[in-house]
PDB file of C-alpha atoms in Angstrom:
ATOM      1  CA  LYS A   1      10.427  18.334 -64.063  1.00  0.00           C
ATOM      2  CA  TYR A   2      13.303  20.795 -63.767  1.00  0.00           C
ATOM      3  CA  SER A   3      16.161  18.307 -63.429  1.00  0.00           C
ATOM      4  CA  PHE A   4      18.616  16.795 -65.896  1.00  0.00           C
ATOM      5  CA  GLY A   5      18.650  13.085 -66.699  1.00  0.00           C
ATOM      6  CA  CYS A   6      21.591  10.798 -67.439  1.00  0.00           C
ATOM      7  CA  LYS A   7      20.003   7.721 -69.016  1.00  0.00           C
ATOM      8  CA  SER A   8      20.787   8.436 -72.666  1.00  0.00           C
ATOM      9  CA  ILE A   9      23.534   9.950 -74.830  1.00  0.00           C
ATOM     10  CA  ASN A  10      21.293  12.915 -75.607  1.00  0.00           C
ATOM     11  CA  GLU A  11      20.622  13.583 -71.910  1.00  0.00           C
ATOM     12  CA  ALA A  12      24.337  13.290 -71.139  1.00  0.00           C
ATOM     13  CA  LEU A  13      25.245  15.792 -73.855  1.00  0.00           C
ATOM     14  CA  ARG A  14      22.634  18.264 -72.613  1.00  0.00           C
ATOM     15  CA  LEU A  15      23.971  17.961 -69.084  1.00  0.00           C
ATOM     16  CA  ASN A  16      27.534  18.372 -70.314  1.00  0.00           C
ATOM     17  CA  SER A  17      26.586  21.476 -72.292  1.00  0.00           C
ATOM     18  CA  ASN A  18      24.847  22.947 -69.229  1.00  0.00           C
ATOM     19  CA  ILE A  19      27.927  22.383 -67.046  1.00  0.00           C
ATOM     20  CA  HIS A  20      30.140  24.319 -69.453  1.00  0.00           C
ATOM     21  CA  GLU A  21      27.522  27.038 -69.772  1.00  0.00           C
ATOM     22  CA  MET A  22      27.641  27.501 -65.994  1.00  0.00           C
ATOM     23  CA  PHE A  23      31.419  28.002 -66.083  1.00  0.00           C
ATOM     24  CA  GLU A  24      31.194  30.424 -69.001  1.00  0.00           C
ATOM     25  CA  ARG A  25      28.417  32.441 -67.363  1.00  0.00           C
ATOM     26  CA  CYS A  26      29.874  32.674 -63.855  1.00  0.00           C
ATOM     27  CA  HIS A  27      32.639  35.100 -64.911  1.00  0.00           C
ATOM     28  CA  ALA A  28      30.069  37.892 -65.255  1.00  0.00           C
ATOM     29  CA  GLU A  29      27.972  36.986 -62.198  1.00  0.00           C
ATOM     30  CA  SER A  30      27.951  38.245 -58.643  1.00  0.00           C
ATOM     31  CA  ALA A  31      29.385  36.096 -55.849  1.00  0.00           C
ATOM     32  CA  THR A  32      25.907  34.880 -54.854  1.00  0.00           C
ATOM     33  CA  GLN A  33      24.881  34.064 -58.421  1.00  0.00           C
ATOM     34  CA  LYS A  34      28.194  32.312 -59.032  1.00  0.00           C
ATOM     35  CA  GLU A  35      27.561  30.112 -55.987  1.00  0.00           C
ATOM     36  CA  TYR A  36      24.226  28.976 -57.490  1.00  0.00           C
ATOM     37  CA  SER A  37      25.747  28.425 -60.939  1.00  0.00           C
ATOM     38  CA  LEU A  38      28.564  26.229 -59.651  1.00  0.00           C
ATOM     39  CA  ARG A  39      26.450  24.217 -57.218  1.00  0.00           C
ATOM     40  CA  PHE A  40      25.501  20.818 -58.613  1.00  0.00           C
ATOM     41  CA  ILE A  41      22.913  18.587 -56.956  1.00  0.00           C
ATOM     42  CA  VAL A  42      22.723  14.840 -57.582  1.00  0.00           C
ATOM     43  CA  ALA A  43      19.411  13.389 -56.378  1.00  0.00           C
ATOM     44  CA  GLY A  44      19.702   9.753 -55.347  1.00  0.00           C
ATOM     45  CA  GLY A  45      22.435   7.898 -53.462  1.00  0.00           C
ATOM     46  CA  GLY A  46      22.273   4.637 -55.385  1.00  0.00           C
ATOM     47  CA  ALA A  47      24.969   3.277 -57.690  1.00  0.00           C
ATOM     48  CA  THR A  48      24.207   5.784 -60.466  1.00  0.00           C
ATOM     49  CA  GLY A  49      24.185   8.777 -58.108  1.00  0.00           C
ATOM     50  CA  VAL A  50      27.451   7.732 -56.463  1.00  0.00           C
ATOM     51  CA  GLU A  51      29.243   7.138 -59.757  1.00  0.00           C
ATOM     52  CA  LEU A  52      27.946  10.363 -61.294  1.00  0.00           C
ATOM     53  CA  SER A  53      28.729  12.620 -58.327  1.00  0.00           C
ATOM     54  CA  ALA A  54      32.302  11.276 -58.095  1.00  0.00           C
ATOM     55  CA  GLN A  55      32.884  11.781 -61.800  1.00  0.00           C
ATOM     56  CA  LEU A  56      31.293  15.221 -61.608  1.00  0.00           C
ATOM     57  CA  ALA A  57      33.653  16.265 -58.814  1.00  0.00           C
ATOM     58  CA  GLN A  58      36.702  15.506 -60.952  1.00  0.00           C
ATOM     59  CA  TYR A  59      35.200  16.702 -64.229  1.00  0.00           C
ATOM     60  CA  THR A  60      34.186  20.129 -62.887  1.00  0.00           C
ATOM     61  CA  ARG A  61      37.712  20.715 -61.616  1.00  0.00           C
ATOM     62  CA  LEU A  62      38.968  20.007 -65.127  1.00  0.00           C
ATOM     63  CA  CYS A  63      36.357  22.465 -66.462  1.00  0.00           C
ATOM     64  CA  ALA A  64      37.531  25.140 -64.015  1.00  0.00           C
ATOM     65  CA  ARG A  65      41.119  24.787 -65.285  1.00  0.00           C
ATOM     66  CA  ALA A  66      39.965  24.821 -68.896  1.00  0.00           C
ATOM     67  CA  HIS A  67      37.976  28.005 -68.299  1.00  0.00           C
ATOM     68  CA  HIS A  68      40.971  29.606 -66.513  1.00  0.00           C
ATOM     69  CA  ASP A  69      39.245  29.999 -63.159  1.00  0.00           C
ATOM     70  CA  VAL A  70      40.734  27.514 -60.690  1.00  0.00           C
ATOM     71  CA  SER A  71      39.845  29.699 -57.692  1.00  0.00           C
ATOM     72  CA  VAL A  72      36.065  29.253 -58.047  1.00  0.00           C
ATOM     73  CA  LYS A  73      34.171  27.347 -55.372  1.00  0.00           C
ATOM     74  CA  ILE A  74      32.465  24.259 -56.784  1.00  0.00           C
ATOM     75  CA  THR A  75      29.880  22.521 -54.607  1.00  0.00           C
ATOM     76  CA  ILE A  76      28.485  19.065 -55.286  1.00  0.00           C
ATOM     77  CA  ASP A  77      25.668  17.771 -53.081  1.00  0.00           C
ATOM     78  CA  LEU A  78      24.587  14.118 -53.139  1.00  0.00           C
ATOM     79  CA  ILE A  79      21.096  13.840 -51.652  1.00  0.00           C
ATOM     80  CA  GLU A  80      19.743  10.530 -50.348  1.00  0.00           C
ATOM     81  CA  ALA A  81      16.345  10.054 -48.716  1.00  0.00           C
ATOM     82  CA  GLY A  82      17.514   7.030 -46.712  1.00  0.00           C
ATOM     83  CA  GLU A  83      19.935   6.561 -43.853  1.00  0.00           C
ATOM     84  CA  ARG A  84      22.949   5.767 -46.067  1.00  0.00           C
ATOM     85  CA  ILE A  85      24.094   5.707 -49.660  1.00  0.00           C
ATOM     86  CA  LEU A  86      24.224   2.400 -51.569  1.00  0.00           C
ATOM     87  CA  ALA A  87      21.506   0.973 -49.343  1.00  0.00           C
ATOM     88  CA  GLN A  88      21.353  -2.247 -51.405  1.00  0.00           C
ATOM     89  CA  MET A  89      24.957  -3.058 -50.558  1.00  0.00           C
ATOM     90  CA  PRO A  90      26.590  -4.121 -47.241  1.00  0.00           C
ATOM     91  CA  GLU A  91      27.102  -1.322 -44.749  1.00  0.00           C
ATOM     92  CA  HIS A  92      30.915  -1.585 -44.780  1.00  0.00           C
ATOM     93  CA  ILE A  93      30.902  -0.791 -48.523  1.00  0.00           C
ATOM     94  CA  SER A  94      28.584   2.156 -47.966  1.00  0.00           C
ATOM     95  CA  THR A  95      30.949   3.468 -45.281  1.00  0.00           C
ATOM     96  CA  SER A  96      34.061   3.141 -47.473  1.00  0.00           C
ATOM     97  CA  VAL A  97      32.395   4.823 -50.456  1.00  0.00           C
ATOM     98  CA  THR A  98      31.158   7.632 -48.178  1.00  0.00           C
ATOM     99  CA  HIS A  99      34.769   8.307 -47.091  1.00  0.00           C
ATOM    100  CA  ARG A 100      35.885   8.255 -50.743  1.00  0.00           C
ATOM    101  CA  LEU A 101      33.183  10.739 -51.806  1.00  0.00           C
ATOM    102  CA  LYS A 102      34.007  13.104 -48.944  1.00  0.00           C
ATOM    103  CA  LYS A 103      37.670  12.909 -49.935  1.00  0.00           C
ATOM    104  CA  LEU A 104      36.614  14.092 -53.393  1.00  0.00           C
ATOM    105  CA  GLY A 105      34.914  17.087 -51.764  1.00  0.00           C
ATOM    106  CA  ILE A 106      31.312  15.918 -52.128  1.00  0.00           C
ATOM    107  CA  THR A 107      28.707  16.864 -49.519  1.00  0.00           C
ATOM    108  CA  ILE A 108      26.446  13.914 -48.653  1.00  0.00           C
ATOM    109  CA  ILE A 109      22.974  14.786 -47.338  1.00  0.00           C
ATOM    110  CA  LEU A 110      21.121  11.837 -45.775  1.00  0.00           C
ATOM    111  CA  ASN A 111      17.571  11.350 -44.470  1.00  0.00           C
ATOM    112  CA  ARG A 112      16.367  14.225 -46.630  1.00  0.00           C
ATOM    113  CA  PRO A 113      13.811  13.235 -49.264  1.00  0.00           C
ATOM    114  CA  ILE A 114      13.190  15.786 -51.997  1.00  0.00           C
ATOM    115  CA  ILE A 115       9.704  17.218 -51.477  1.00  0.00           C
ATOM    116  CA  LYS A 116       9.561  19.305 -54.650  1.00  0.00           C
ATOM    117  CA  ASP A 117      11.786  20.836 -57.301  1.00  0.00           C
ATOM    118  CA  GLU A 118      11.260  24.318 -58.705  1.00  0.00           C
ATOM    119  CA  ILE A 119      13.343  26.405 -61.087  1.00  0.00           C
ATOM    120  CA  GLU A 120      16.754  26.855 -59.406  1.00  0.00           C
ATOM    121  CA  THR A 121      15.484  25.571 -56.019  1.00  0.00           C
ATOM    122  CA  VAL A 122      15.216  22.121 -54.471  1.00  0.00           C
ATOM    123  CA  PHE A 123      13.026  21.726 -51.396  1.00  0.00           C
ATOM    124  CA  LEU A 124      14.024  19.078 -48.857  1.00  0.00           C
ATOM    125  CA  LYS A 125      12.657  18.223 -45.462  1.00  0.00           C
ATOM    126  CA  ASP A 126      13.352  21.263 -43.246  1.00  0.00           C
ATOM    127  CA  MET A 127      15.622  22.956 -45.791  1.00  0.00           C
ATOM    128  CA  LYS A 128      15.981  24.227 -49.349  1.00  0.00           C
ATOM    129  CA  ILE A 129      18.972  24.484 -51.668  1.00  0.00           C
ATOM    130  CA  LYS A 130      19.422  26.848 -54.593  1.00  0.00           C
ATOM    131  CA  SER A 131      21.083  25.385 -57.674  1.00  0.00           C
ATOM    132  CA  LYS A 132      20.857  25.749 -61.444  1.00  0.00           C
ATOM    133  CA  THR A 133      21.842  22.129 -62.074  1.00  0.00           C
ATOM    134  CA  VAL A 134      19.884  19.275 -60.497  1.00  0.00           C
ATOM    135  CA  ILE A 135      20.550  15.758 -61.837  1.00  0.00           C
ATOM    136  CA  TRP A 136      17.971  13.057 -61.146  1.00  0.00           C
ATOM    137  CA  THR A 137      19.287   9.534 -60.452  1.00  0.00           C
ATOM    138  CA  ALA A 138      16.796   8.506 -57.759  1.00  0.00           C
ATOM    139  CA  GLY A 139      14.906   5.982 -59.854  1.00  0.00           C
ATOM    140  CA  VAL A 140      11.789   5.945 -61.977  1.00  0.00           C
ATOM    141  CA  THR A 141       8.170   4.865 -61.768  1.00  0.00           C
ATOM    142  CA  ILE A 142       6.851   1.891 -63.703  1.00  0.00           C
ATOM    143  CA  ASN A 143       5.680   2.360 -67.272  1.00  0.00           C
ATOM    144  CA  LYS A 144       2.172   3.736 -67.747  1.00  0.00           C
ATOM    145  CA  ILE A 145       1.192   0.615 -69.688  1.00  0.00           C
ATOM    146  CA  TYR A 146       1.269  -1.421 -66.462  1.00  0.00           C
ATOM    147  CA  LYS A 147      -1.258   0.852 -64.781  1.00  0.00           C
ATOM    148  CA  ASP A 148      -3.497   0.788 -67.850  1.00  0.00           C
ATOM    149  CA  THR A 149      -3.505  -3.022 -68.063  1.00  0.00           C
ATOM    150  CA  LYS A 150      -6.381  -4.677 -66.216  1.00  0.00           C
ATOM    151  CA  GLY A 151      -5.642  -7.673 -64.026  1.00  0.00           C
ATOM    152  CA  LEU A 152      -2.210  -6.564 -62.812  1.00  0.00           C
ATOM    153  CA  THR A 153      -1.624  -5.817 -59.136  1.00  0.00           C
ATOM    154  CA  ILE A 154       0.740  -3.036 -58.082  1.00  0.00           C
ATOM    155  CA  GLY A 155       2.538  -3.736 -54.801  1.00  0.00           C
ATOM    156  CA  LYS A 156       3.659  -1.343 -52.062  1.00  0.00           C
ATOM    157  CA  ASP A 157       7.000  -0.865 -53.811  1.00  0.00           C
ATOM    158  CA  GLY A 158       5.198   0.476 -56.883  1.00  0.00           C
ATOM    159  CA  CYS A 159       5.998  -2.589 -59.008  1.00  0.00           C
ATOM    160  CA  ILE A 160       3.849  -5.395 -60.367  1.00  0.00           C
ATOM    161  CA  GLN A 161       3.352  -8.376 -58.070  1.00  0.00           C
ATOM    162  CA  VAL A 162       4.458 -11.672 -59.640  1.00  0.00           C
ATOM    163  CA  ASN A 163       4.449 -15.291 -58.511  1.00  0.00           C
ATOM    164  CA  ALA A 164       7.366 -17.725 -58.275  1.00  0.00           C
ATOM    165  CA  TYR A 165       7.334 -18.131 -62.069  1.00  0.00           C
ATOM    166  CA  LEU A 166       7.258 -14.335 -62.717  1.00  0.00           C
ATOM    167  CA  GLN A 167       3.638 -14.559 -63.843  1.00  0.00           C
ATOM    168  CA  ALA A 168       1.558 -11.478 -63.123  1.00  0.00           C
ATOM    169  CA  SER A 169      -1.912 -12.673 -64.159  1.00  0.00           C
ATOM    170  CA  SER A 170      -4.127 -15.348 -62.652  1.00  0.00           C
ATOM    171  CA  ASP A 171      -4.300 -17.257 -65.955  1.00  0.00           C
ATOM    172  CA  GLY A 172      -0.493 -17.297 -66.297  1.00  0.00           C
ATOM    173  CA  CYS A 173      -0.549 -15.613 -69.714  1.00  0.00           C
ATOM    174  CA  VAL A 174       1.295 -12.464 -68.628  1.00  0.00           C
ATOM    175  CA  TYR A 175       4.878 -12.418 -67.355  1.00  0.00           C
ATOM    176  CA  VAL A 176       6.642  -9.348 -65.970  1.00  0.00           C
ATOM    177  CA  ILE A 177      10.429  -9.050 -65.665  1.00  0.00           C
ATOM    178  CA  GLY A 178      12.999  -6.342 -64.989  1.00  0.00           C
ATOM    179  CA  ASP A 179      12.319  -3.048 -63.231  1.00  0.00           C
ATOM    180  CA  GLY A 180       8.549  -3.531 -63.478  1.00  0.00           C
ATOM    181  CA  ALA A 181       8.521  -6.770 -61.468  1.00  0.00           C
ATOM    182  CA  SER A 182       8.393  -6.661 -57.684  1.00  0.00           C
ATOM    183  CA  GLY A 183      11.030  -8.717 -55.892  1.00  0.00           C
ATOM    184  CA  VAL A 184      14.529  -8.762 -54.461  1.00  0.00           C
ATOM    185  CA  TYR A 185      17.327  -7.235 -56.538  1.00  0.00           C
ATOM    186  CA  HIS A 186      14.853  -5.684 -58.995  1.00  0.00           C
ATOM    187  CA  GLY A 187      16.194  -2.627 -60.760  1.00  0.00           C
ATOM    188  CA  MET A 188      19.443  -4.398 -61.678  1.00  0.00           C
ATOM    189  CA  ALA A 189      20.277  -5.286 -65.290  1.00  0.00           C
ATOM    190  CA  GLN A 190      21.718  -8.631 -64.170  1.00  0.00           C
ATOM    191  CA  THR A 191      18.393  -9.470 -62.532  1.00  0.00           C
ATOM    192  CA  ALA A 192      16.414  -8.558 -65.645  1.00  0.00           C
ATOM    193  CA  ILE A 193      18.654 -10.761 -67.831  1.00  0.00           C
ATOM    194  CA  ASP A 194      18.279 -13.752 -65.491  1.00  0.00           C
ATOM    195  CA  GLN A 195      14.520 -13.253 -65.373  1.00  0.00           C
ATOM    196  CA  GLY A 196      14.357 -13.020 -69.148  1.00  0.00           C
ATOM    197  CA  LYS A 197      16.100 -16.376 -69.521  1.00  0.00           C
ATOM    198  CA  ILE A 198      13.752 -18.073 -67.063  1.00  0.00           C
ATOM    199  CA  VAL A 199      10.638 -16.632 -68.709  1.00  0.00           C
ATOM    200  CA  ALA A 200      11.849 -17.629 -72.184  1.00  0.00           C
ATOM    201  CA  HIS A 201      12.279 -21.227 -70.987  1.00  0.00           C
ATOM    202  CA  ASN A 202       8.910 -21.187 -69.225  1.00  0.00           C
ATOM    203  CA  ILE A 203       7.052 -19.964 -72.309  1.00  0.00           C
ATOM    204  CA  VAL A 204       8.508 -22.880 -74.270  1.00  0.00           C
ATOM    205  CA  ARG A 205       7.709 -25.274 -71.406  1.00  0.00           C
ATOM    206  CA  ASP A 206       4.150 -23.940 -71.274  1.00  0.00           C
ATOM    207  CA  ILE A 207       3.690 -24.564 -75.007  1.00  0.00           C
ATOM    208  CA  ARG A 208       4.998 -28.110 -74.558  1.00  0.00           C
ATOM    209  CA  THR A 209       2.847 -28.576 -71.422  1.00  0.00           C
ATOM    210  CA  VAL A 210       5.960 -29.260 -69.345  1.00  0.00           C
ATOM    211  CA  PRO A 211       6.086 -28.091 -65.673  1.00  0.00           C
ATOM    212  CA  LEU A 212       7.441 -24.571 -65.298  1.00  0.00           C
ATOM    213  CA  ARG A 213      10.736 -23.684 -63.600  1.00  0.00           C
ATOM    214  CA  ARG A 214      10.628 -21.514 -60.485  1.00  0.00           C
ATOM    215  CA  TYR A 215      12.634 -18.321 -60.548  1.00  0.00           C
ATOM    216  CA  VAL A 216      15.344 -18.218 -57.869  1.00  0.00           C
ATOM    217  CA  PRO A 217      16.812 -14.703 -57.488  1.00  0.00           C
ATOM    218  CA  LYS A 218      20.586 -14.537 -57.879  1.00  0.00           C
ATOM    219  CA  LYS A 219      22.600 -12.118 -55.815  1.00  0.00           C
ATOM    220  CA  PRO A 220      24.062  -9.687 -58.367  1.00  0.00           C
ATOM    221  CA  ALA A 221      27.714  -8.700 -58.587  1.00  0.00           C
ATOM    222  CA  TYR A 222      28.544  -5.018 -58.140  1.00  0.00           C
ATOM    223  CA  ALA A 223      31.363  -2.937 -59.603  1.00  0.00           C
ATOM    224  CA  ILE A 224      30.834   0.775 -59.007  1.00  0.00           C
ATOM    225  CA  PRO A 225      33.417   3.370 -60.102  1.00  0.00           C
ATOM    226  CA  VAL A 226      33.882   6.207 -57.597  1.00  0.00           C
ATOM    227  CA  GLY A 227      36.090   8.623 -59.504  1.00  0.00           C
ATOM    228  CA  ASP A 228      39.056   7.971 -61.760  1.00  0.00           C
ATOM    229  CA  ARG A 229      40.820   4.622 -61.186  1.00  0.00           C
ATOM    230  CA  TRP A 230      38.915   3.884 -57.961  1.00  0.00           C
ATOM    231  CA  ALA A 231      36.003   1.503 -57.647  1.00  0.00           C
ATOM    232  CA  VAL A 232      34.347  -0.893 -55.266  1.00  0.00           C
ATOM    233  CA  ALA A 233      33.552  -4.394 -56.507  1.00  0.00           C
ATOM    234  CA  LEU A 234      31.561  -7.090 -54.719  1.00  0.00           C
ATOM    235  CA  TYR A 235      31.363 -10.634 -56.065  1.00  0.00           C
ATOM    236  CA  ARG A 236      30.397 -13.752 -54.113  1.00  0.00           C
ATOM    237  CA  GLY A 237      31.261 -12.173 -50.779  1.00  0.00           C
ATOM    238  CA  ILE A 238      34.655 -10.845 -51.941  1.00  0.00           C
ATOM    239  CA  THR A 239      35.067  -7.051 -51.819  1.00  0.00           C
ATOM    240  CA  LEU A 240      37.733  -5.130 -53.728  1.00  0.00           C
ATOM    241  CA  TYR A 241      38.447  -1.431 -53.221  1.00  0.00           C
ATOM    242  CA  GLY A 242      40.454   1.191 -55.051  1.00  0.00           C
ATOM    243  CA  LYS A 243      42.667   0.206 -57.989  1.00  0.00           C
ATOM    244  CA  LEU A 244      41.786  -3.506 -57.682  1.00  0.00           C
ATOM    245  CA  GLY A 245      38.095  -2.638 -57.769  1.00  0.00           C
ATOM    246  CA  TRP A 246      38.726  -0.487 -60.832  1.00  0.00           C
ATOM    247  CA  ILE A 247      40.470  -3.366 -62.624  1.00  0.00           C
ATOM    248  CA  ALA A 248      37.530  -5.646 -61.757  1.00  0.00           C
ATOM    249  CA  ARG A 249      35.151  -3.102 -63.304  1.00  0.00           C
ATOM    250  CA  GLN A 250      37.239  -2.941 -66.486  1.00  0.00           C
ATOM    251  CA  LEU A 251      37.215  -6.749 -66.750  1.00  0.00           C
ATOM    252  CA  ALA A 252      33.436  -6.743 -66.306  1.00  0.00           C
ATOM    253  CA  ASP A 253      33.101  -4.260 -69.187  1.00  0.00           C
ATOM    254  CA  VAL A 254      35.324  -6.386 -71.435  1.00  0.00           C
ATOM    255  CA  LYS A 255      33.342  -9.508 -70.545  1.00  0.00           C
ATOM    256  CA  TYR A 256      30.092  -7.799 -71.486  1.00  0.00           C
ATOM    257  CA  PHE A 257      31.416  -6.473 -74.805  1.00  0.00           C
ATOM    258  CA  MET A 258      32.697  -9.951 -75.668  1.00  0.00           C
ATOM    259  CA  SER A 259      29.247 -11.398 -74.992  1.00  0.00           C
ATOM    260  CA  ILE A 260      27.670  -9.307 -77.750  1.00  0.00           C
ATOM    261  CA  LEU A 261      30.558  -8.640 -80.169  1.00  0.00           C
ATOM    262  CA  PRO A 262      33.402 -10.542 -81.875  1.00  0.00           C
ATOM    263  CA  LEU A 263      36.684 -10.353 -79.939  1.00  0.00           C
ATOM    264  CA  GLY A 264      38.315  -7.726 -82.190  1.00  0.00           C
ATOM    265  CA  LYS A 265      35.311  -5.414 -82.133  1.00  0.00           C
ATOM    266  CA  ALA A 266      34.864  -5.909 -78.387  1.00  0.00           C
ATOM    267  CA  ILE A 267      38.446  -4.757 -77.755  1.00  0.00           C
ATOM    268  CA  ASN A 268      37.990  -1.726 -80.030  1.00  0.00           C
ATOM    269  CA  VAL A 269      34.773  -0.717 -78.257  1.00  0.00           C
ATOM    270  CA  TYR A 270      36.450  -1.094 -74.860  1.00  0.00           C
ATOM    271  CA  ARG A 271      39.441   0.991 -75.930  1.00  0.00           C
ATOM    272  CA  SER A 272      37.199   3.736 -77.335  1.00  0.00           C
ATOM    273  CA  GLY A 273      35.745   4.122 -73.847  1.00  0.00           C
ATOM    274  CA  SER A 274      38.831   6.150 -72.916  1.00  0.00           C
ATOM    275  CA  MET A 275      37.894   8.799 -75.486  1.00  0.00           C
ATOM    276  CA  LEU A 276      36.576  11.957 -73.872  1.00  0.00           C
ATOM    277  CA  SER A 277      33.683  13.856 -75.405  1.00  0.00           C
ATOM    278  CA  THR A 278      32.761  17.494 -74.979  1.00  0.00           C
ATOM    279  CA  THR A 279      30.457  20.149 -76.396  1.00  0.00           C
ATOM    280  CA  CYS A 280      32.775  22.987 -75.365  1.00  0.00           C
ATOM    281  CA  THR A 281      35.491  24.101 -77.821  1.00  0.00           C
ATOM    282  CA  GLN A 282      37.464  25.826 -75.029  1.00  0.00           C
ATOM    283  CA  CYS A 283      37.639  22.580 -73.045  1.00  0.00           C
ATOM    284  CA  LEU A 284      38.448  20.646 -76.214  1.00  0.00           C
ATOM    285  CA  GLU A 285      41.607  22.695 -76.689  1.00  0.00           C
ATOM    286  CA  TYR A 286      42.609  22.278 -73.019  1.00  0.00           C
ATOM    287  CA  ILE A 287      41.992  18.507 -73.010  1.00  0.00           C
ATOM    288  CA  LYS A 288      43.981  17.979 -76.204  1.00  0.00           C
ATOM    289  CA  LYS A 289      46.892  19.914 -74.721  1.00  0.00           C
ATOM    290  CA  LYS A 290      46.878  17.381 -71.884  1.00  0.00           C
ATOM    291  CA  GLY A 291      47.298  14.597 -74.420  1.00  0.00           C
ATOM    292  CA  TYR A 292      43.819  13.064 -74.250  1.00  0.00           C
ATOM    293  CA  ASN A 293      42.001  11.712 -77.288  1.00  0.00           C
ATOM    294  CA  CYS A 294      38.886  13.832 -77.588  1.00  0.00           C
ATOM    295  CA  THR A 295      36.014  14.581 -79.947  1.00  0.00           C
ATOM    296  CA  ILE A 296      33.544  17.467 -80.172  1.00  0.00           C
ATOM    297  CA  ASN A 297      29.933  16.394 -79.878  1.00  0.00           C
ATOM    298  CA  LYS A 298      26.747  18.329 -80.523  1.00  0.00           C
ATOM    299  CA  PHE A 299      23.239  17.410 -79.479  1.00  0.00           C
ATOM    300  CA  PRO A 300      20.047  17.943 -81.490  1.00  0.00           C
ATOM    301  CA  GLU A 301      17.931  20.994 -80.771  1.00  0.00           C
TER     302      GLU A 301
END
């Protein structure tokens, strides 16, 4: 209820504006208040939480320089309820990314589920942390429409139970794919796309009274940035770290853009990804002095 999201442009701009507000406000605050203002909590140690906390560590340092206060103490806590971050990935990747995050100055708190979140306070098991900026990346619940639809069964993981053909109803008229469907690798965009293709074929096969195709889950590829020019990539058992992982991530982005756009437009969209965006005029001036291409963005009230 009291946390920031990061799933849309509007949410990102609101978070960005809040970060700069914290730096502007802390000049007139006491030492204790300043500690709360410049403490950022990322809830959830999955791919989104890891990528966001790493970027936040580097971005807040840039903000400190832009606001002429490099001596301030910035704290970033990454909270994970489980035993390790990136639990869906092999343990050796989790270990390497943990070392990378700690090198960036991020505090990783494991085995501490968030019990409740109040204004400026997060309550964990056996402890509480005061912060004015909590960012939620720990996942979502299924859409309300699933719970309101009769005949669907919700499994222990909170998702809809489906059969081998991704059918959720006994008569086979309802299919469920993506985050709402229970199964291995659910929650990944690659999984949802594969499921969508299978279901599209099966609907056509059903109309033609042809036997349906079983859905066989595919192990997704991963490419997770962990700060500037450092990433971990996993594809078909091959793991790349650091600069090589970063290059793999860039190639994955280009491949995706080319799948939905003509080549020229895909290249332009990829290149525009290097453009920084800010809601703070003070940071805009600093960033432009450093030679970056930057725009000023505002979000709707």
